[in-house]
Amino acid sequence: MSSSKVIQIPFVDLGADFTKNESEYLEVFKKIGRSGQYILGENVIDFEKNIGLLLKTKHVISVGNGSDAIVFVLKALGIGPGDEVITAPNSFIASAWSIVSVGAVPVFCDIDESLNLNPVELSKHITKRTKAILAVHLAGVPSKIDVIENICKQNKIYLIEDCAQSIGSLYKSRSTGTFGIAGAFSLHPLKNLGGLGDGGFITTDNAELANSLSLLRNHGLSNRDSAETWGYNSRLDELQAAFLNIRLQNFHKNKKRVQDIASYFMQNLTSEIETPKIDSDMDVFWHRFILFTKSRDYIREELMNKGVDTRIHYPIPIHLQNCSKNLGYTLGDFPKTERQSYESFSLPLYAHLSDLQVEYIVQCLNTIVKKAL
Ligand SMILES: *Cc1c(COP(=O)(O)O)cnc(C)c1O
């Protein structure tokens, strides 16, 4: 490969899948348009069935987005004002927001080398007010969810999983989202199963909870005329469900491709840069591939000059956001989380990357890292 040739590699390439299967998408668009059935019809029912089989969970309740998925679980479990929910400060803002949105207090706990809640530190954050732990599986890498599950059992609190980034990731051969009382998933276009707009769903094996959740997403209505509780309007559209059913056909193929690219990164990136820490209990459907280096900003800039677009997940930890000021945290409270915000960045990683692009990313990065040191 000539060293002067620049290849443009966008961080994400959302249109690629649509273009590849355009006629199939247009076909369902016409079919649903003509049918006149746009809300809670057969495509949503099929989607929920498909997810149930994919993740091996009894109940799937689709909703309008992943944030509402978390909110509805908290609501349905009766969590609200006066309650505390422990979660990770290195996540996307919605994890903590969903807790705030029901009137409860998010309590942060630092992470371990997997970039998820450090089980060793969890107990020191549990108080009389703690009602649940919201464990995020960041970047698609599962938390040590069985250990966290035990801590929840010992303390008689709920385990809720934020699986917005971890669809299809397994821990000890079980899908993330099937360990806790419920799992909340996002179908936002950027996630590993993304629609052509917003969407989300909840997984649970608990029939009573499933029933409350299906009321909450649809105005509390048990039928056209009877409202059992005060609810919301947050449903997955028929069109989105149909598009997602098309996408699901390639789910395993896409996961395999993403895993192959991640393995290539792991094997070929210079050891002078820190690659993600996973263990053999995990089968990861990567959502992000997060690297650590002290020369982060320099390396990102040089990669951009070579056409390789990268991102930071996330440059401002939740406990240091302006909206969190009332929670009373300060810089220094969560050193591992804060290090992630200073020293990490994410490489492009998606199924549509070609072998040439993947090799190019590695070659550029290895050369730049050598220069940086
Ligand atoms: C995306 C995301 C959410 C929220 O999902 P939306 O569908 O965008 O509302 C929640 N938690 C995490 C960790 C996320 O990445």
GROMACS .gro file of N, CA, C and O and ligand atoms in nm, residues 65-67 70 91-92 94-95 136 162 164-165 186-188 191 198-199 314, ligand 1:
model
   91
   65ASN      N    1  -3.829   0.438   2.233
   65ASN     CA    2  -3.683   0.459   2.232
   65ASN      C    3  -3.622   0.388   2.353
   65ASN      O    4  -3.695   0.343   2.443
   66GLY      N    5  -3.488   0.382   2.356
   66GLY     CA    6  -3.420   0.309   2.462
   66GLY      C    7  -3.427   0.379   2.598
   66GLY      O    8  -3.427   0.312   2.701
   67SER      N    9  -3.435   0.511   2.596
   67SER     CA   10  -3.444   0.584   2.723
   67SER      C   11  -3.577   0.552   2.791
   67SER      O   12  -3.581   0.524   2.912
   70ILE      N   13  -3.583   0.223   2.975
   70ILE     CA   14  -3.532   0.223   3.114
   70ILE      C   15  -3.635   0.289   3.207
   70ILE      O   16  -3.666   0.237   3.315
   91SER      N   17  -2.122   0.634   3.111
   91SER     CA   18  -2.217   0.592   3.007
   91SER      C   19  -2.269   0.711   2.928
   91SER      O   20  -2.231   0.826   2.951
   92PHE      N   21  -2.358   0.681   2.833
   92PHE     CA   22  -2.433   0.785   2.764
   92PHE      C   23  -2.529   0.847   2.866
   92PHE      O   24  -2.579   0.779   2.955
   94ALA      N   25  -2.828   0.918   2.887
   94ALA     CA   26  -2.963   0.865   2.907
   94ALA      C   27  -2.972   0.765   3.023
   94ALA      O   28  -3.078   0.751   3.084
   95SER      N   29  -2.861   0.695   3.053
   95SER     CA   30  -2.865   0.598   3.164
   95SER      C   31  -2.904   0.669   3.292
   95SER      O   32  -2.995   0.625   3.364
  136VAL      N   33  -2.482  -0.097   3.304
  136VAL     CA   34  -2.467  -0.068   3.161
  136VAL      C   35  -2.364  -0.165   3.105
  136VAL      O   36  -2.260  -0.188   3.166
  162ASP      N   37  -2.893  -0.202   3.134
  162ASP     CA   38  -2.898  -0.107   3.022
  162ASP      C   39  -2.821  -0.171   2.907
  162ASP      O   40  -2.698  -0.170   2.903
  164ALA      N   41  -2.854  -0.091   2.584
  164ALA     CA   42  -2.864  -0.008   2.464
  164ALA      C   43  -2.747  -0.034   2.369
  164ALA      O   44  -2.761  -0.022   2.248
  165GLN      N   45  -2.630  -0.070   2.426
  165GLN     CA   46  -2.512  -0.092   2.342
  165GLN      C   47  -2.474  -0.239   2.330
  165GLN      O   48  -2.371  -0.271   2.272
  186SER      N   49  -3.196  -0.020   2.301
  186SER     CA   50  -3.224   0.091   2.209
  186SER      C   51  -3.215   0.042   2.065
  186SER      O   52  -3.129  -0.041   2.032
  187LEU      N   53  -3.303   0.095   1.981
  187LEU     CA   54  -3.300   0.065   1.837
  187LEU      C   55  -3.265   0.191   1.759
  187LEU      O   56  -3.295   0.202   1.639
  188HIS      N   57  -3.204   0.288   1.828
  188HIS     CA   58  -3.156   0.411   1.764
  188HIS      C   59  -3.066   0.373   1.645
  188HIS      O   60  -2.994   0.272   1.653
  191LYS      N   61  -2.717   0.225   1.700
  191LYS     CA   62  -2.692   0.103   1.777
  191LYS      C   63  -2.677  -0.018   1.685
  191LYS      O   64  -2.705  -0.010   1.567
  198ASP      N   65  -3.612   0.636   1.569
  198ASP     CA   66  -3.602   0.590   1.708
  198ASP      C   67  -3.682   0.462   1.734
  198ASP      O   68  -3.780   0.434   1.666
  199GLY      N   69  -3.639   0.391   1.834
  199GLY     CA   70  -3.711   0.272   1.879
  199GLY      C   71  -3.639   0.211   1.997
  199GLY      O   72  -3.524   0.248   2.027
  314TYR      N   73  -1.689   0.882   2.655
  314TYR     CA   74  -1.749   1.011   2.626
  314TYR      C   75  -1.658   1.118   2.683
  314TYR      O   76  -1.602   1.095   2.791
  374LIG     C1   77  -2.835   0.501   2.335
  374LIG     C2   78  -2.834   0.473   2.477
  374LIG     C3   79  -2.948   0.489   2.559
  374LIG     C4   80  -3.073   0.554   2.512
  374LIG     O1   81  -3.131   0.499   2.398
  374LIG     P1   82  -3.222   0.592   2.305
  374LIG     O2   83  -3.288   0.494   2.214
  374LIG     O3   84  -3.129   0.685   2.232
  374LIG     O4   85  -3.317   0.665   2.390
  374LIG     C5   86  -2.939   0.451   2.692
  374LIG     N1   87  -2.826   0.399   2.744
  374LIG     C6   88  -2.715   0.383   2.669
  374LIG     C7   89  -2.593   0.322   2.733
  374LIG     C8   90  -2.713   0.421   2.534
  374LIG     O5   91  -2.602   0.406   2.463
   0.00000   0.00000   0.00000
